[in-house]
mmCIF file of C-alpha atoms and ligand atoms in Angstrom:
data_model
loop_
_atom_site.group_PDB
_atom_site.id
_atom_site.type_symbol
_atom_site.label_atom_id
_atom_site.label_comp_id
_atom_site.label_asym_id
_atom_site.label_seq_id
_atom_site.Cartn_x
_atom_site.Cartn_y
_atom_site.Cartn_z
ATOM 1 C CA MET A 260 13.229 -92.543 -50.150
ATOM 2 C CA TYR A 261 12.618 -93.131 -46.435
ATOM 3 C CA LEU A 262 13.761 -90.914 -43.572
ATOM 4 C CA ILE A 263 14.391 -92.496 -40.201
ATOM 5 C CA VAL A 264 14.963 -89.927 -37.502
ATOM 6 C CA PHE A 265 16.600 -90.995 -34.249
ATOM 7 C CA ASP A 266 16.626 -89.263 -30.911
ATOM 8 C CA CYS A 267 20.060 -89.563 -29.307
ATOM 9 C CA ASP A 268 20.124 -89.643 -25.470
ATOM 10 C CA GLY A 269 18.151 -92.592 -24.175
ATOM 11 C CA THR A 270 17.627 -93.976 -27.695
ATOM 12 C CA LEU A 271 21.031 -94.406 -29.348
ATOM 13 C CA ALA A 272 23.299 -93.672 -26.411
ATOM 14 C CA ASP A 273 22.976 -94.099 -22.679
ATOM 15 C CA SER A 274 24.065 -90.684 -21.496
ATOM 16 C CA GLN A 275 22.519 -90.733 -18.035
ATOM 17 C CA ASP A 276 25.754 -90.738 -16.036
ATOM 18 C CA ASN A 277 27.080 -87.643 -17.740
ATOM 19 C CA ILE A 278 23.664 -85.965 -17.644
ATOM 20 C CA MET A 279 23.469 -86.505 -13.863
ATOM 21 C CA ILE A 280 26.993 -85.077 -13.407
ATOM 22 C CA GLY A 281 26.034 -82.026 -15.532
ATOM 23 C CA PHE A 282 22.767 -81.324 -13.702
ATOM 24 C CA THR A 283 24.379 -81.816 -10.284
ATOM 25 C CA ALA A 284 27.156 -79.344 -11.126
ATOM 26 C CA ALA A 285 24.625 -76.876 -12.506
ATOM 27 C CA TYR A 286 22.517 -76.785 -9.319
ATOM 28 C CA ARG A 287 25.600 -76.629 -7.081
ATOM 29 C CA SER A 288 26.914 -73.672 -9.114
ATOM 30 C CA VAL A 289 23.873 -71.645 -8.048
ATOM 31 C CA ASP A 290 23.561 -73.154 -4.517
ATOM 32 C CA LEU A 291 20.211 -74.797 -5.191
ATOM 33 C CA PRO A 292 19.210 -78.318 -4.076
ATOM 34 C CA VAL A 293 19.728 -80.925 -6.829
ATOM 35 C CA PRO A 294 16.446 -82.453 -8.076
ATOM 36 C CA SER A 295 16.026 -86.248 -7.814
ATOM 37 C CA ARG A 296 17.477 -88.549 -10.454
ATOM 38 C CA ASP A 297 13.972 -89.405 -11.684
ATOM 39 C CA GLN A 298 13.049 -85.737 -12.012
ATOM 40 C CA ILE A 299 16.210 -84.973 -13.916
ATOM 41 C CA LEU A 300 15.984 -88.001 -16.248
ATOM 42 C CA SER A 301 12.355 -87.158 -17.016
ATOM 43 C CA THR A 302 13.549 -83.955 -18.753
ATOM 44 C CA VAL A 303 16.192 -85.608 -20.959
ATOM 45 C CA GLY A 304 15.410 -84.900 -24.563
ATOM 46 C CA LEU A 305 14.341 -81.320 -23.959
ATOM 47 C CA THR A 306 16.747 -78.539 -24.892
ATOM 48 C CA LEU A 307 18.702 -77.664 -21.770
ATOM 49 C CA ASN A 308 17.090 -74.319 -20.950
ATOM 50 C CA VAL A 309 13.619 -75.846 -21.367
ATOM 51 C CA ALA A 310 14.602 -78.756 -19.115
ATOM 52 C CA PHE A 311 15.726 -76.329 -16.347
ATOM 53 C CA GLU A 312 12.534 -74.298 -16.760
ATOM 54 C CA GLN A 313 10.482 -77.487 -16.320
ATOM 55 C CA LEU A 314 12.479 -78.574 -13.242
ATOM 56 C CA LEU A 315 12.203 -75.103 -11.647
ATOM 57 C CA GLY A 316 8.505 -74.912 -12.462
ATOM 58 C CA HIS A 317 8.838 -71.344 -13.619
ATOM 59 C CA SER A 318 10.769 -69.156 -16.042
ATOM 60 C CA ASP A 319 13.709 -67.239 -14.657
ATOM 61 C CA PRO A 320 15.949 -66.461 -17.655
ATOM 62 C CA GLU A 321 18.829 -65.146 -15.562
ATOM 63 C CA LEU A 322 18.925 -68.197 -13.266
ATOM 64 C CA ILE A 323 18.453 -70.587 -16.180
ATOM 65 C CA ALA A 324 21.374 -69.005 -18.049
ATOM 66 C CA LYS A 325 23.563 -69.661 -14.994
ATOM 67 C CA LEU A 326 22.370 -73.258 -14.723
ATOM 68 C CA VAL A 327 23.051 -73.862 -18.426
ATOM 69 C CA LYS A 328 26.509 -72.404 -17.976
ATOM 70 C CA GLY A 329 27.180 -74.569 -14.935
ATOM 71 C CA TYR A 330 26.113 -77.688 -16.847
ATOM 72 C CA GLN A 331 28.122 -76.854 -19.942
ATOM 73 C CA GLN A 332 31.274 -76.081 -18.044
ATOM 74 C CA VAL A 333 31.468 -79.426 -16.335
ATOM 75 C CA VAL A 334 30.475 -81.348 -19.463
ATOM 76 C CA TRP A 335 33.015 -79.549 -21.627
ATOM 77 C CA ASP A 336 35.638 -80.101 -18.921
ATOM 78 C CA MET A 337 34.926 -83.869 -18.828
ATOM 79 C CA ARG A 338 34.937 -84.008 -22.638
ATOM 80 C CA SER A 339 38.330 -82.292 -22.825
ATOM 81 C CA LYS A 340 39.675 -84.929 -20.433
ATOM 82 C CA GLY A 341 38.056 -87.826 -22.299
ATOM 83 C CA ARG A 342 35.871 -88.729 -19.337
ATOM 84 C CA ASP A 343 32.460 -88.427 -20.959
ATOM 85 C CA TYR A 344 32.056 -91.746 -22.739
ATOM 86 C CA ASP A 345 28.352 -92.356 -23.400
ATOM 87 C CA PRO A 346 27.920 -96.014 -24.490
ATOM 88 C CA LEU A 347 25.632 -96.925 -27.379
ATOM 89 C CA TYR A 348 22.788 -99.246 -26.445
ATOM 90 C CA ASP A 349 23.058 -102.922 -27.304
ATOM 91 C CA GLY A 350 22.206 -103.451 -30.967
ATOM 92 C CA ALA A 351 22.270 -99.791 -31.923
ATOM 93 C CA LEU A 352 25.359 -99.988 -34.131
ATOM 94 C CA GLU A 353 24.091 -103.125 -35.899
ATOM 95 C CA ALA A 354 20.718 -101.523 -36.641
ATOM 96 C CA LEU A 355 22.358 -98.306 -37.912
ATOM 97 C CA ASN A 356 24.702 -100.310 -40.126
ATOM 98 C CA ALA A 357 21.863 -102.376 -41.565
ATOM 99 C CA LEU A 358 19.772 -99.262 -42.274
ATOM 100 C CA ALA A 359 22.712 -97.340 -43.737
ATOM 101 C CA GLU A 360 23.276 -100.207 -46.208
ATOM 102 C CA ARG A 361 19.853 -99.637 -47.763
ATOM 103 C CA GLU A 362 19.987 -97.275 -50.685
ATOM 104 C CA ASP A 363 16.396 -96.125 -50.109
ATOM 105 C CA VAL A 364 17.000 -94.998 -46.495
ATOM 106 C CA LEU A 365 18.321 -91.766 -45.096
ATOM 107 C CA LEU A 366 19.102 -91.421 -41.415
ATOM 108 C CA GLY A 367 18.630 -88.347 -39.276
ATOM 109 C CA VAL A 368 19.095 -87.195 -35.730
ATOM 110 C CA ALA A 369 16.722 -85.009 -33.726
ATOM 111 C CA THR A 370 18.151 -84.232 -30.298
ATOM 112 C CA GLY A 371 18.068 -81.684 -27.505
ATOM 113 C CA LYS A 372 21.860 -81.923 -27.505
ATOM 114 C CA HIS A 373 23.943 -79.106 -28.904
ATOM 115 C CA SER A 374 25.594 -79.881 -32.282
ATOM 116 C CA ARG A 375 28.983 -79.804 -30.535
ATOM 117 C CA GLY A 376 27.944 -82.642 -28.187
ATOM 118 C CA MET A 377 26.303 -84.601 -30.967
ATOM 119 C CA LYS A 378 29.395 -84.400 -33.212
ATOM 120 C CA HIS A 379 31.551 -85.482 -30.291
ATOM 121 C CA LEU A 380 29.386 -88.564 -29.700
ATOM 122 C CA ILE A 381 29.508 -89.388 -33.430
ATOM 123 C CA GLY A 382 33.272 -89.232 -33.283
ATOM 124 C CA LEU A 383 33.478 -91.399 -30.139
ATOM 125 C CA HIS A 384 31.521 -94.199 -31.802
ATOM 126 C CA GLY A 385 32.721 -93.898 -35.374
ATOM 127 C CA LEU A 386 29.311 -92.886 -36.682
ATOM 128 C CA GLU A 387 30.645 -90.340 -39.168
ATOM 129 C CA GLY A 388 28.642 -90.322 -42.389
ATOM 130 C CA PHE A 389 25.603 -92.139 -40.959
ATOM 131 C CA PHE A 390 23.335 -89.150 -40.523
ATOM 132 C CA THR A 391 22.276 -87.079 -43.527
ATOM 133 C CA THR A 392 20.454 -84.539 -41.400
ATOM 134 C CA MET A 393 21.174 -83.464 -37.828
ATOM 135 C CA GLN A 394 18.655 -81.401 -35.873
ATOM 136 C CA THR A 395 20.166 -80.113 -32.655
ATOM 137 C CA ALA A 396 19.346 -77.613 -29.939
ATOM 138 C CA ASP A 397 21.254 -74.831 -31.670
ATOM 139 C CA VAL A 398 19.454 -75.140 -35.044
ATOM 140 C CA ALA A 399 15.906 -76.063 -34.097
ATOM 141 C CA PRO A 400 13.291 -75.394 -31.415
ATOM 142 C CA SER A 401 13.043 -77.821 -28.453
ATOM 143 C CA LYS A 402 10.818 -80.905 -28.701
ATOM 144 C CA PRO A 403 7.850 -81.298 -28.778
ATOM 145 C CA ASN A 404 7.791 -78.474 -31.336
ATOM 146 C CA PRO A 405 7.694 -80.253 -34.753
ATOM 147 C CA GLY A 406 10.455 -77.992 -36.150
ATOM 148 C CA MET A 407 13.186 -80.655 -36.004
ATOM 149 C CA ILE A 408 11.150 -83.095 -38.089
ATOM 150 C CA PHE A 409 10.071 -80.432 -40.586
ATOM 151 C CA GLN A 410 13.696 -79.330 -41.087
ATOM 152 C CA ALA A 411 14.907 -82.915 -41.411
ATOM 153 C CA MET A 412 12.269 -83.583 -44.094
ATOM 154 C CA SER A 413 13.053 -80.377 -45.894
ATOM 155 C CA GLU A 414 16.796 -81.086 -45.884
ATOM 156 C CA THR A 415 16.316 -84.593 -47.265
ATOM 157 C CA GLY A 416 13.307 -84.038 -49.498
ATOM 158 C CA VAL A 417 11.401 -86.932 -47.860
ATOM 159 C CA ASP A 418 7.646 -86.587 -47.275
ATOM 160 C CA LEU A 419 5.549 -87.168 -44.147
ATOM 161 C CA GLU A 420 4.401 -90.655 -45.080
ATOM 162 C CA ASN A 421 7.934 -91.962 -45.555
ATOM 163 C CA THR A 422 9.328 -90.429 -42.411
ATOM 164 C CA ILE A 423 9.343 -91.996 -38.964
ATOM 165 C CA MET A 424 10.645 -90.791 -35.551
ATOM 166 C CA ILE A 425 12.335 -93.120 -33.066
ATOM 167 C CA GLY A 426 12.700 -91.990 -29.477
ATOM 168 C CA ASP A 427 12.499 -92.892 -25.822
ATOM 169 C CA THR A 428 10.423 -90.012 -24.441
ATOM 170 C CA THR A 429 6.990 -88.524 -24.601
ATOM 171 C CA PHE A 430 8.609 -85.421 -26.120
ATOM 172 C CA ASP A 431 9.710 -87.498 -29.157
ATOM 173 C CA MET A 432 6.240 -88.974 -29.619
ATOM 174 C CA GLN A 433 4.531 -85.584 -29.214
ATOM 175 C CA MET A 434 6.934 -83.976 -31.687
ATOM 176 C CA ALA A 435 6.190 -86.736 -34.227
ATOM 177 C CA ARG A 436 2.490 -86.250 -33.688
ATOM 178 C CA ASN A 437 2.784 -82.477 -33.994
ATOM 179 C CA ALA A 438 4.617 -82.972 -37.281
ATOM 180 C CA GLY A 439 2.104 -85.569 -38.542
ATOM 181 C CA VAL A 440 4.586 -88.502 -38.779
ATOM 182 C CA GLU A 441 4.464 -91.963 -37.218
ATOM 183 C CA SER A 442 6.736 -92.860 -34.315
ATOM 184 C CA ILE A 443 8.372 -95.762 -32.626
ATOM 185 C CA GLY A 444 8.806 -95.536 -28.840
ATOM 186 C CA VAL A 445 11.697 -97.429 -27.310
ATOM 187 C CA THR A 446 11.545 -98.650 -23.732
ATOM 188 C CA TRP A 447 15.291 -98.832 -22.900
ATOM 189 C CA GLY A 448 15.626 -95.093 -22.309
ATOM 190 C CA TYR A 449 14.276 -92.631 -19.741
ATOM 191 C CA HIS A 450 10.483 -92.721 -20.063
ATOM 192 C CA SER A 451 8.229 -95.760 -19.523
ATOM 193 C CA ALA A 452 6.477 -97.857 -22.191
ATOM 194 C CA LYS A 453 3.148 -96.634 -20.820
ATOM 195 C CA ASP A 454 4.175 -92.975 -21.110
ATOM 196 C CA VAL A 455 5.421 -93.214 -24.690
ATOM 197 C CA LYS A 456 2.290 -95.199 -25.647
ATOM 198 C CA ASN A 457 0.013 -92.568 -24.087
ATOM 199 C CA ALA A 458 1.998 -89.820 -25.861
ATOM 200 C CA GLY A 459 1.009 -91.342 -29.195
ATOM 201 C CA ALA A 460 3.723 -93.877 -30.149
ATOM 202 C CA SER A 461 2.638 -95.815 -33.205
ATOM 203 C CA TYR A 462 4.777 -98.757 -32.118
ATOM 204 C CA VAL A 463 6.663 -99.630 -28.913
ATOM 205 C CA ILE A 464 9.790 -101.795 -28.913
ATOM 206 C CA ASP A 465 11.872 -103.222 -26.071
ATOM 207 C CA HIS A 466 15.102 -104.040 -27.896
ATOM 208 C CA PHE A 467 17.037 -102.685 -30.899
ATOM 209 C CA ASN A 468 16.651 -106.038 -32.718
ATOM 210 C CA GLU A 469 12.934 -105.309 -33.043
ATOM 211 C CA LEU A 470 13.554 -102.067 -34.926
ATOM 212 C CA ILE A 471 14.147 -103.323 -38.456
ATOM 213 C CA PRO A 472 11.253 -105.800 -38.354
ATOM 214 C CA VAL A 473 8.919 -102.979 -37.248
ATOM 215 C CA LEU A 474 10.214 -100.616 -39.960
ATOM 216 C CA SER A 475 9.959 -103.386 -42.584
ATOM 217 C CA LYS A 476 6.342 -103.984 -41.612
ATOM 218 C CA HIS A 477 5.474 -100.268 -41.421
ATOM 219 C CA PHE A 478 7.009 -99.373 -44.773
ATOM 220 C CA SER A 479 6.205 -102.753 -46.409
ATOM 221 C CA TRP A 480 9.869 -103.353 -47.168
ATOM 222 C CA ASN A 481 9.486 -107.125 -47.174
ATOM 223 C CA LYS A 482 6.818 -106.962 -49.882
ATOM 224 C CA GLU A 483 9.096 -104.837 -52.080
ATOM 225 C CA ALA A 484 11.900 -107.370 -51.770
ATOM 226 C CA ALA A 485 9.605 -110.335 -52.508
HETATM 227 MG MG1 MG B 275 15.854 -89.251 -25.502
#
C-alpha cells in the first residue's frame, strides 16, 4: 500500500484571497499594521498561531490569541455566507480521481488548516471519501514537526518507504525530511521552486499533470503494470 499525503492551501486549493482577508481582519482587530502580501503568504501552511508568531517575530500568547480570534471570526463569517470559495488548482481533481481509483493507494491530507475548514473545503469540491487520513491543526503539531506524517502513517499502516508528501512550501519539505519520507514540491503555490528545492524536495513539479508520472517513476508503478 502507498500513502500519498497532500498539503491543502497552495497545493490542492488556491486559498490566498481568503487568507489575505483573514490576516487583514486579524491585524485590524488589534490595531496593528497589516504585513505585506508576500510576508503573509510566506507563512501559509503553518498553523495559525505559529504563522502569527513568525510574522510578529516574537511570542506574545495574549496578542496571538486575539489575532487568531480576529482571523477566525471573519473566515467563519464569510463561510456562513458562502463567500469563501477556494478554487482547486487546474488538474487537481483529475489527479485525485486517478489516484483514488488505484486499489494500492491511500490518500491523506496534512494541513495547517483546522479540521472544520478542511471539511468545509472537502464539501465545497465534492471530495468526500478521498482522504483516508486527515492531519489538521487541531490534531497534530504545526509543520515542520513530523507529527502529521507519523500520525498519517500510523492511521493507515503504511511505512516510510511507501509514503510521500506533496506540498508547496519549505515547511512541507522540512516536515517530510524530519519524518524521513520523500517529497514532491509543487511550484504553483506560495513558495518558489528554489525554496522548496533547497528545503529538500525530492522532486519539483510545475503542473498537476506531472504528478502521476513522477509518482509512477518513484514507486515503480509502471514496472508493476508491465
Ligand atoms: Mg501549502
